[in-house]
Amino acid sequence: VKKSFKVSLMKTQEVEPKYYSDHELSLLLEPPKDEDDYVEVRSWVMVNFICATGARSATICNLKVKDVDLIDNIITYSHTKNKKFQSMPITPALKPILKKYIEEWRPDTEDYLFITIDNRQLNRNSIRLSFNRYCNERNVEPRGIHQIRHSFAHHAIKEGMDPYRLQVALGHSDLKMSSHYVHIWGDDLKEGFANYTILDSVKQDTARTKKVNRSK
């Protein structure tokens, strides 16, 4: 008879997810100078897209033009990691970028939104290679396009997005990874954090009351 036994796995040191700095993002988001270069325009639009949505590169590869609704301002993801239907709002900053890109480069609604120069569907390796070139041309260390997604999460947490909304935006199947991001980058929440606590709110109210009483 085989005996079962438990094995305790050693915990490894937690590593902070990599993301791009605000300065690096400003360089990556600078509009292309040569608007006739489709690959550069495509990379620029993809960077804007991920900064606005937090989408995975695999999701981007499978997007079609018809998935982008510029009337109701909704993007429908037909391919997600958790195999679930997902839609994302088109933000005011992203809308004119997508509108111009589609009108000039991708007018056929049945086509993929992002394609290769020889009209084939993009894959993640194609995105990786073109993104690395794009970074080098803008003097930004290429650390992978997935780090743009991390940058989206980092910024969202800094601005106070709760784990549930972050989970929905990033397409996580549960709260585990979203909560992990909040835990890792929790220090970024300290600015203005006192506004959320009961203790600080009560003390502020008490201080205001005393100030009013003294002035009477």
Coordinates of N, CA and C in Angstrom, one line a residue:
V1 N 0.8 -1.2 0.0 CA 0.0 0.0 0.0 C 0.9 1.2 0.0
K2 N 0.7 2.1 -0.9 CA 1.4 3.3 -1.0 C 1.0 4.3 0.0
K3 N 1.9 4.9 0.7 CA 1.6 5.9 1.7 C 1.7 7.3 1.1
S4 N 0.8 8.2 1.4 CA 0.8 9.5 0.9 C 1.4 10.4 2.0
F5 N 2.1 11.4 1.6 CA 2.7 12.3 2.6 C 2.8 13.7 2.0
K6 N 2.7 14.7 2.8 CA 2.7 16.1 2.4 C 4.2 16.6 2.3
V7 N 4.4 17.4 1.3 CA 5.7 18.1 1.1 C 5.5 19.6 1.2
S8 N 6.2 20.2 2.1 CA 6.2 21.6 2.3 C 7.1 22.3 1.4
L9 N 6.6 23.2 0.5 CA 7.4 23.9 -0.5 C 8.0 25.1 0.1
M10 N 9.2 25.4 -0.2 CA 9.9 26.6 0.3 C 9.3 27.9 -0.4
K11 N 9.0 28.9 0.4 CA 8.5 30.1 -0.2 C 9.7 30.9 -0.7
T12 N 9.5 31.5 -1.9 CA 10.6 32.3 -2.5 C 10.3 33.7 -2.3
Q13 N 11.3 34.6 -2.4 CA 11.2 36.0 -2.2 C 10.3 36.6 -3.3
E14 N 9.3 37.4 -2.8 CA 8.4 38.0 -3.8 C 9.1 39.0 -4.6
V15 N 8.9 39.0 -5.9 CA 9.5 39.9 -6.9 C 8.5 40.9 -7.4
E16 N 8.8 42.2 -7.4 CA 7.9 43.2 -7.9 C 7.8 43.1 -9.4
P17 N 6.6 43.1 -10.0 CA 6.5 43.1 -11.4 C 7.1 44.3 -12.1
K18 N 7.7 44.1 -13.2 CA 8.4 45.2 -13.9 C 7.4 46.1 -14.6
Y19 N 7.6 47.4 -14.6 CA 6.7 48.3 -15.4 C 7.6 49.5 -15.9
Y20 N 7.0 50.2 -16.8 CA 7.8 51.4 -17.4 C 7.5 52.6 -16.5
S21 N 8.5 53.5 -16.4 CA 8.4 54.7 -15.7 C 7.5 55.7 -16.5
D22 N 7.0 56.7 -15.8 CA 6.2 57.8 -16.5 C 7.0 58.4 -17.6
H23 N 8.3 58.6 -17.4 CA 9.2 59.2 -18.5 C 9.3 58.2 -19.7
E24 N 9.5 56.9 -19.4 CA 9.6 56.0 -20.5 C 8.3 55.9 -21.3
L25 N 7.2 55.9 -20.5 CA 5.9 55.9 -21.2 C 5.6 57.1 -22.1
S26 N 6.1 58.3 -21.6 CA 5.9 59.5 -22.4 C 6.7 59.4 -23.7
L27 N 7.8 58.7 -23.7 CA 8.6 58.5 -24.9 C 7.9 57.5 -25.8
L28 N 7.3 56.4 -25.2 CA 6.7 55.4 -26.0 C 5.3 55.9 -26.6
L29 N 4.7 56.9 -26.0 CA 3.4 57.4 -26.4 C 3.5 58.6 -27.3
E30 N 4.8 59.0 -27.6 CA 5.0 60.1 -28.5 C 4.6 59.7 -29.9
P31 N 3.7 60.5 -30.6 CA 3.2 60.0 -31.9 C 4.3 59.8 -32.9
P32 N 4.2 58.9 -33.8 CA 5.3 58.6 -34.8 C 5.5 59.8 -35.7
K33 N 6.8 60.0 -36.1 CA 7.1 61.1 -37.0 C 6.8 60.7 -38.4
D34 N 7.0 59.5 -38.7 CA 6.8 59.0 -40.1 C 5.5 58.2 -40.1
E35 N 4.4 58.9 -40.5 CA 3.1 58.3 -40.4 C 2.9 57.3 -41.6
D36 N 3.9 57.2 -42.5 CA 3.8 56.3 -43.6 C 4.3 54.9 -43.3
D37 N 5.0 54.8 -42.1 CA 5.6 53.6 -41.7 C 4.5 52.8 -40.9
Y38 N 3.9 51.8 -41.5 CA 2.8 51.1 -40.9 C 3.2 50.4 -39.6
V39 N 4.4 49.8 -39.6 CA 4.9 49.0 -38.4 C 5.0 49.9 -37.2
E40 N 5.6 51.1 -37.4 CA 5.7 52.1 -36.3 C 4.4 52.6 -35.8
V41 N 3.5 52.9 -36.8 CA 2.1 53.3 -36.4 C 1.4 52.2 -35.6
R42 N 1.5 51.0 -36.1 CA 0.9 49.9 -35.4 C 1.4 49.7 -34.0
S43 N 2.7 49.8 -33.8 CA 3.3 49.7 -32.5 C 2.8 50.8 -31.6
W44 N 2.8 52.0 -32.1 CA 2.3 53.2 -31.3 C 0.9 53.0 -30.9
V45 N 0.0 52.5 -31.8 CA -1.4 52.3 -31.5 C -1.5 51.2 -30.5
M46 N -0.8 50.2 -30.6 CA -0.8 49.1 -29.6 C -0.4 49.5 -28.2
V47 N 0.6 50.3 -28.1 CA 1.1 50.9 -26.8 C -0.1 51.7 -26.2
N48 N -0.7 52.6 -27.1 CA -1.8 53.4 -26.6 C -2.9 52.5 -26.1
F49 N -3.2 51.4 -26.9 CA -4.3 50.5 -26.6 C -4.1 49.9 -25.3
I50 N -2.9 49.3 -25.0 CA -2.6 48.6 -23.7 C -2.6 49.6 -22.6
C51 N -2.1 50.8 -22.8 CA -2.1 51.8 -21.7 C -3.5 52.2 -21.3
A52 N -4.5 52.1 -22.3 CA -5.9 52.5 -22.0 C -6.7 51.3 -21.6
T53 N -6.3 50.1 -21.8 CA -7.1 48.9 -21.5 C -6.5 47.9 -20.6
G54 N -5.1 47.8 -20.7 CA -4.4 46.7 -19.9 C -4.5 45.4 -20.6
A55 N -4.8 45.4 -21.9 CA -5.0 44.1 -22.6 C -3.8 43.3 -22.8
R56 N -3.9 42.0 -22.9 CA -2.8 41.1 -23.1 C -2.5 41.1 -24.6
S57 N -1.2 40.8 -25.0 CA -0.8 40.7 -26.4 C -1.6 39.7 -27.1
A58 N -1.9 38.5 -26.5 CA -2.7 37.5 -27.2 C -4.1 38.0 -27.5
T59 N -4.7 38.8 -26.7 CA -6.0 39.4 -26.9 C -5.9 40.3 -28.1
I60 N -4.8 41.1 -28.2 CA -4.6 42.1 -29.3 C -4.5 41.3 -30.6
C61 N -3.8 40.2 -30.6 CA -3.6 39.5 -31.8 C -4.9 39.0 -32.4
N62 N -5.9 38.8 -31.6 CA -7.1 38.2 -32.1 C -8.3 39.2 -32.3
L63 N -7.9 40.5 -32.0 CA -8.9 41.5 -32.2 C -9.2 41.8 -33.7
K64 N -10.5 42.0 -34.0 CA -10.9 42.3 -35.4 C -11.5 43.7 -35.3
V65 N -11.5 44.4 -36.5 CA -11.9 45.8 -36.6 C -13.4 45.9 -36.1
K66 N -14.2 44.8 -36.4 CA -15.6 44.9 -36.0 C -15.8 44.8 -34.5
D67 N -14.7 44.4 -33.7 CA -14.8 44.3 -32.3 C -14.7 45.7 -31.6
V68 N -14.3 46.7 -32.4 CA -14.2 48.1 -32.0 C -15.4 48.9 -32.3
D69 N -16.2 49.2 -31.4 CA -17.4 49.9 -31.6 C -17.2 51.4 -31.2
L70 N -16.9 52.2 -32.2 CA -16.6 53.6 -32.0 C -17.9 54.5 -31.8
I71 N -19.1 53.9 -31.9 CA -20.3 54.6 -31.7 C -20.7 54.5 -30.2
D72 N -20.7 53.2 -29.7 CA -21.1 53.0 -28.3 C -19.8 53.0 -27.4
N73 N -18.7 53.2 -28.0 CA -17.4 53.3 -27.3 C -17.1 52.0 -26.4
I74 N -17.2 50.9 -27.1 CA -17.0 49.6 -26.5 C -16.1 48.7 -27.3
I75 N -15.1 48.0 -26.7 CA -14.3 47.0 -27.4 C -14.6 45.7 -26.9
T76 N -14.9 44.7 -27.7 CA -15.3 43.4 -27.3 C -14.1 42.4 -27.6
Y77 N -13.7 41.7 -26.5 CA -12.6 40.8 -26.6 C -13.2 39.4 -27.0
S78 N -12.9 38.9 -28.2 CA -13.3 37.6 -28.6 C -12.4 36.5 -28.1
H79 N -11.2 36.9 -27.7 CA -10.2 35.9 -27.2 C -9.6 36.4 -25.9
T80 N -9.8 35.6 -24.8 CA -9.3 36.0 -23.5 C -8.7 34.8 -22.9
K81 N -7.8 35.0 -21.9 CA -7.1 33.9 -21.3 C -8.0 32.9 -20.5
N82 N -9.0 33.6 -19.9 CA -9.9 32.7 -19.1 C -11.2 32.3 -19.9
K83 N -11.1 32.5 -21.2 CA -12.2 32.0 -22.1 C -13.5 32.6 -21.9
K84 N -13.6 33.8 -21.2 CA -14.8 34.4 -20.9 C -15.0 35.7 -21.7
F85 N -16.2 36.0 -22.1 CA -16.6 37.2 -22.8 C -16.1 38.4 -22.0
Q86 N -15.6 39.4 -22.7 CA -15.2 40.6 -22.0 C -15.3 41.8 -22.9
S87 N -15.7 42.9 -22.3 CA -15.8 44.1 -23.1 C -15.1 45.2 -22.2
M88 N -14.5 46.2 -22.9 CA -13.8 47.3 -22.3 C -14.3 48.6 -22.9
P89 N -14.4 49.6 -22.1 CA -14.8 50.9 -22.6 C -13.7 51.6 -23.4
I90 N -14.0 52.3 -24.4 CA -13.0 53.1 -25.2 C -12.9 54.5 -24.5
T91 N -11.8 54.8 -24.0 CA -11.6 56.1 -23.3 C -11.6 57.2 -24.3
P92 N -11.9 58.4 -23.8 CA -11.8 59.6 -24.7 C -10.4 59.8 -25.4
A93 N -9.3 59.5 -24.7 CA -8.0 59.6 -25.3 C -7.7 58.6 -26.3
L94 N -8.3 57.4 -26.1 CA -8.0 56.3 -27.1 C -8.9 56.4 -28.3
K95 N -10.1 56.9 -28.2 CA -11.0 56.9 -29.4 C -10.5 57.6 -30.6
P96 N -9.9 58.8 -30.6 CA -9.5 59.4 -31.9 C -8.3 58.6 -32.5
I97 N -7.5 58.0 -31.6 CA -6.3 57.2 -32.1 C -6.8 56.0 -32.9
L98 N -7.8 55.3 -32.3 CA -8.4 54.1 -33.0 C -9.1 54.5 -34.2
K99 N -9.8 55.6 -34.2 CA -10.6 56.1 -35.3 C -9.7 56.4 -36.5
K100 N -8.7 57.1 -36.3 CA -7.8 57.5 -37.3 C -7.1 56.3 -37.9
Y101 N -6.6 55.4 -37.0 CA -5.9 54.2 -37.4 C -6.8 53.3 -38.3
I102 N -8.0 53.1 -37.9 CA -8.9 52.2 -38.6 C -9.3 52.9 -40.0
E103 N -9.5 54.2 -40.0 CA -9.9 54.8 -41.3 C -8.7 54.8 -42.3
E104 N -7.5 55.0 -41.8 CA -6.3 55.0 -42.7 C -5.7 53.7 -43.0
W105 N -5.8 52.7 -42.1 CA -5.1 51.5 -42.3 C -5.9 50.2 -42.3
R106 N -7.1 50.3 -41.6 CA -7.9 49.0 -41.4 C -9.4 49.3 -41.7
P107 N -9.7 49.7 -42.9 CA -11.1 50.0 -43.1 C -12.1 48.8 -43.3
D108 N -11.5 47.6 -43.5 CA -12.4 46.4 -43.7 C -12.7 45.8 -42.3
T109 N -14.0 45.8 -41.9 CA -14.4 45.5 -40.6 C -14.2 44.0 -40.3
E110 N -14.1 43.1 -41.3 CA -13.9 41.7 -41.1 C -12.4 41.4 -40.9
D111 N -11.5 42.3 -41.1 CA -10.1 42.1 -40.9 C -9.6 42.1 -39.5
Y112 N -8.5 41.6 -39.2 CA -7.9 41.8 -37.9 C -7.5 43.2 -37.7
L113 N -7.6 43.7 -36.5 CA -7.2 45.1 -36.2 C -5.8 45.4 -36.4
F114 N -4.9 44.5 -36.0 CA -3.5 44.6 -36.2 C -2.9 43.4 -37.0
I115 N -2.2 43.7 -38.1 CA -1.7 42.7 -39.0 C -0.2 42.9 -39.3
T116 N 0.4 41.9 -39.9 CA 1.8 42.0 -40.4 C 1.8 42.9 -41.7
I117 N 3.0 43.2 -42.1 CA 3.1 44.0 -43.4 C 2.6 43.2 -44.6
D118 N 2.6 41.9 -44.5 CA 2.1 41.1 -45.6 C 0.7 40.5 -45.4
N119 N 0.0 41.3 -44.6 CA -1.5 41.1 -44.4 C -1.8 39.8 -43.7
R120 N -1.0 39.3 -42.8 CA -1.3 38.1 -42.0 C -1.6 38.5 -40.6
Q121 N -2.3 37.6 -39.9 CA -2.6 37.8 -38.5 C -1.3 37.9 -37.6
L122 N -1.3 38.9 -36.8 CA -0.1 39.0 -35.9 C 0.0 37.8 -34.9
N123 N 1.2 37.5 -34.5 CA 1.3 36.6 -33.3 C 2.2 37.3 -32.3
R124 N 2.2 36.7 -31.1 CA 2.9 37.4 -30.0 C 4.4 37.6 -30.3
N125 N 5.0 36.7 -31.0 CA 6.4 36.8 -31.3 C 6.7 38.0 -32.3
S126 N 5.7 38.2 -33.2 CA 5.8 39.4 -34.1 C 5.7 40.7 -33.3
I127 N 4.8 40.7 -32.3 CA 4.6 41.9 -31.5 C 5.9 42.1 -30.7
R128 N 6.4 41.0 -30.1 CA 7.6 41.2 -29.3 C 8.8 41.8 -30.1
L129 N 9.0 41.3 -31.3 CA 10.1 41.8 -32.1 C 9.9 43.2 -32.5
S130 N 8.7 43.5 -33.0 CA 8.5 44.9 -33.4 C 8.5 45.9 -32.3
F131 N 8.0 45.4 -31.1 CA 8.0 46.3 -29.9 C 9.4 46.6 -29.4
N132 N 10.3 45.6 -29.5 CA 11.7 45.8 -29.1 C 12.4 46.8 -30.0
R133 N 12.1 46.7 -31.3 CA 12.7 47.7 -32.2 C 12.1 49.1 -31.9
Y134 N 10.8 49.2 -31.7 CA 10.1 50.4 -31.3 C 10.7 51.1 -30.1
C135 N 11.0 50.3 -29.1 CA 11.6 50.8 -27.9 C 13.0 51.3 -28.1
N136 N 13.8 50.6 -28.9 CA 15.2 51.0 -29.1 C 15.2 52.3 -29.9
E137 N 14.3 52.5 -30.8 CA 14.3 53.7 -31.6 C 13.9 54.9 -30.8
R138 N 13.3 54.7 -29.6 CA 12.9 55.8 -28.7 C 13.7 55.8 -27.5
N139 N 14.8 55.1 -27.5 CA 15.8 55.2 -26.4 C 15.2 54.7 -25.1
V140 N 14.3 53.7 -25.2 CA 13.7 53.0 -24.0 C 14.2 51.6 -23.9
E141 N 14.6 51.2 -22.7 CA 15.1 49.8 -22.6 C 13.9 48.9 -22.8
P142 N 14.0 48.0 -23.8 CA 12.8 47.0 -24.1 C 12.7 45.9 -23.0
R143 N 11.7 46.0 -22.2 CA 11.5 45.0 -21.2 C 10.2 44.1 -21.4
G144 N 9.7 44.2 -22.7 CA 8.6 43.4 -23.0 C 7.3 44.2 -23.0
I145 N 6.4 43.9 -24.0 CA 5.2 44.7 -24.1 C 4.2 44.3 -22.9
H146 N 4.4 43.1 -22.3 CA 3.6 42.8 -21.2 C 3.8 43.8 -20.0
Q147 N 4.9 44.4 -20.0 CA 5.2 45.4 -18.9 C 4.4 46.6 -19.1
I148 N 3.8 46.9 -20.3 CA 2.9 48.0 -20.4 C 1.6 47.6 -19.7
R149 N 1.2 46.4 -19.7 CA 0.1 45.9 -18.9 C 0.3 46.1 -17.4
H150 N 1.5 45.8 -17.0 CA 1.9 46.0 -15.6 C 1.8 47.5 -15.3
S151 N 2.2 48.3 -16.2 CA 2.2 49.8 -16.0 C 0.8 50.3 -15.9
F152 N -0.1 49.7 -16.7 CA -1.6 50.0 -16.6 C -2.1 49.7 -15.2
A153 N -1.7 48.5 -14.7 CA -2.2 48.1 -13.3 C -1.6 49.0 -12.2
H154 N -0.3 49.3 -12.4 CA 0.4 50.1 -11.4 C -0.3 51.5 -11.3
H155 N -0.5 52.1 -12.5 CA -1.2 53.4 -12.5 C -2.6 53.4 -11.9
A156 N -3.3 52.3 -12.3 CA -4.7 52.2 -11.8 C -4.8 52.1 -10.3
I157 N -3.8 51.4 -9.7 CA -3.8 51.2 -8.3 C -3.4 52.5 -7.6
K158 N -2.4 53.3 -8.2 CA -2.0 54.6 -7.7 C -3.2 55.5 -7.7
E159 N -4.1 55.4 -8.7 CA -5.2 56.3 -8.8 C -6.4 55.8 -7.9
G160 N -6.3 54.7 -7.2 CA -7.3 54.2 -6.3 C -8.3 53.2 -6.8
M161 N -8.0 52.6 -8.0 CA -8.9 51.5 -8.5 C -8.9 50.3 -7.5
D162 N -10.1 49.8 -7.2 CA -10.2 48.7 -6.2 C -9.8 47.4 -7.0
P163 N -9.5 46.4 -6.2 CA -9.1 45.1 -6.8 C -10.1 44.5 -7.7
Y164 N -11.4 44.6 -7.3 CA -12.4 44.0 -8.2 C -12.5 44.6 -9.6
R165 N -12.5 45.9 -9.6 CA -12.5 46.6 -10.9 C -11.2 46.3 -11.7
L166 N -10.1 46.2 -11.0 CA -8.8 45.8 -11.7 C -8.9 44.4 -12.2
Q167 N -9.5 43.5 -11.5 CA -9.7 42.1 -11.9 C -10.5 42.1 -13.2
V168 N -11.6 42.9 -13.3 CA -12.4 42.9 -14.5 C -11.6 43.5 -15.7
A169 N -11.0 44.6 -15.4 CA -10.2 45.3 -16.5 C -9.1 44.4 -17.1
L170 N -8.4 43.7 -16.2 CA -7.3 42.8 -16.6 C -7.7 41.4 -17.1
G171 N -9.0 41.1 -16.9 CA -9.5 39.8 -17.3 C -9.0 38.6 -16.5
H172 N -8.7 38.9 -15.2 CA -8.3 37.8 -14.3 C -9.5 37.0 -13.9
S173 N -9.3 35.7 -13.7 CA -10.4 34.8 -13.4 C -10.8 34.9 -12.0
D174 N -10.0 35.4 -11.1 CA -10.3 35.7 -9.7 C -9.6 36.9 -9.2
L175 N -9.7 37.2 -7.9 CA -9.1 38.4 -7.3 C -7.6 38.2 -6.9
K176 N -7.2 36.9 -7.0 CA -5.8 36.6 -6.5 C -4.7 37.5 -7.1
M177 N -4.6 37.6 -8.4 CA -3.6 38.4 -9.0 C -3.8 39.9 -8.9
S178 N -5.0 40.3 -8.9 CA -5.3 41.7 -8.7 C -4.9 42.2 -7.3
S179 N -5.3 41.3 -6.4 CA -5.0 41.6 -5.0 C -3.4 41.6 -4.8
H180 N -2.8 40.7 -5.5 CA -1.3 40.6 -5.5 C -0.7 42.0 -5.9
Y181 N -1.2 42.5 -7.0 CA -0.7 43.8 -7.5 C -0.9 44.9 -6.4
V182 N -2.1 44.9 -5.8 CA -2.4 45.9 -4.8 C -1.4 45.7 -3.6
H183 N -1.2 44.5 -3.2 CA -0.2 44.2 -2.1 C 1.2 44.7 -2.4
I184 N 1.6 44.4 -3.7 CA 3.0 44.8 -4.1 C 3.2 46.3 -4.1
W185 N 2.2 47.0 -4.7 CA 2.3 48.4 -4.9 C 1.5 49.2 -3.9
G186 N 1.2 48.6 -2.7 CA 0.5 49.3 -1.7 C 1.1 50.6 -1.2
D187 N 2.4 50.7 -1.2 CA 3.1 51.9 -0.8 C 2.7 53.1 -1.6
D188 N 2.3 52.8 -2.8 CA 1.9 53.9 -3.7 C 0.6 54.5 -3.3
L189 N -0.1 53.9 -2.4 CA -1.4 54.3 -2.0 C -1.3 55.3 -0.8
K190 N -0.1 55.4 -0.2 CA 0.0 56.2 1.0 C -0.3 57.6 0.8
E191 N -0.1 58.2 -0.4 CA -0.5 59.6 -0.6 C -2.0 59.7 -0.6
G192 N -2.4 60.5 0.3 CA -3.9 60.7 0.5 C -4.6 59.6 1.2
F193 N -3.9 58.6 1.7 CA -4.5 57.4 2.3 C -5.3 57.8 3.5
A194 N -4.9 58.9 4.2 CA -5.5 59.3 5.4 C -7.0 59.7 5.2
N195 N -7.3 60.0 3.9 CA -8.7 60.4 3.6 C -9.6 59.2 3.7
Y196 N -9.1 58.0 3.6 CA -9.9 56.8 3.6 C -10.1 56.2 5.0
T197 N -9.3 56.6 6.0 CA -9.4 56.0 7.3 C -10.4 56.6 8.2
I198 N -11.0 55.8 9.1 CA -12.0 56.3 10.1 C -11.3 57.2 11.1
L199 N -10.1 56.8 11.6 CA -9.4 57.5 12.6 C -9.1 58.9 12.1
D200 N -8.5 59.1 10.9 CA -8.1 60.4 10.4 C -9.3 61.2 10.2
S201 N -10.4 60.6 9.7 CA -11.6 61.4 9.4 C -12.2 61.9 10.7
V202 N -12.2 61.1 11.8 CA -12.8 61.6 13.0 C -11.9 62.7 13.6
K203 N -10.6 62.5 13.6 CA -9.7 63.5 14.1 C -9.8 64.8 13.3
Q204 N -10.0 64.8 12.0 CA -10.2 66.0 11.2 C -11.5 66.7 11.6
D205 N -12.5 65.9 11.8 CA -13.8 66.5 12.2 C -13.7 67.1 13.5
T206 N -13.0 66.5 14.5 CA -12.8 67.0 15.8 C -12.1 68.3 15.8
A207 N -11.0 68.3 15.0 CA -10.1 69.5 14.9 C -10.9 70.7 14.3
R208 N -11.8 70.4 13.3 CA -12.6 71.4 12.7 C -13.6 72.0 13.7
T209 N -14.2 71.1 14.5 CA -15.2 71.5 15.5 C -14.5 72.4 16.6
K210 N -13.3 72.0 17.0 CA -12.6 72.8 18.0 C -12.3 74.2 17.5
K211 N -11.9 74.2 16.2 CA -11.5 75.5 15.6 C -12.7 76.4 15.5
V212 N -13.9 75.8 15.2 CA -15.1 76.6 15.2 C -15.5 77.1 16.5
N213 N -15.4 76.3 17.6 CA -15.7 76.7 18.9 C -14.8 77.8 19.4
R214 N -13.5 77.7 19.1 CA -12.6 78.7 19.6 C -12.9 80.1 18.9
S215 N -13.4 80.0 17.7 CA -13.7 81.3 17.0 C -14.9 82.0 17.4
K216 N -15.8 81.3 18.2 CA -17.1 81.9 18.6 C -16.8 82.9 19.8

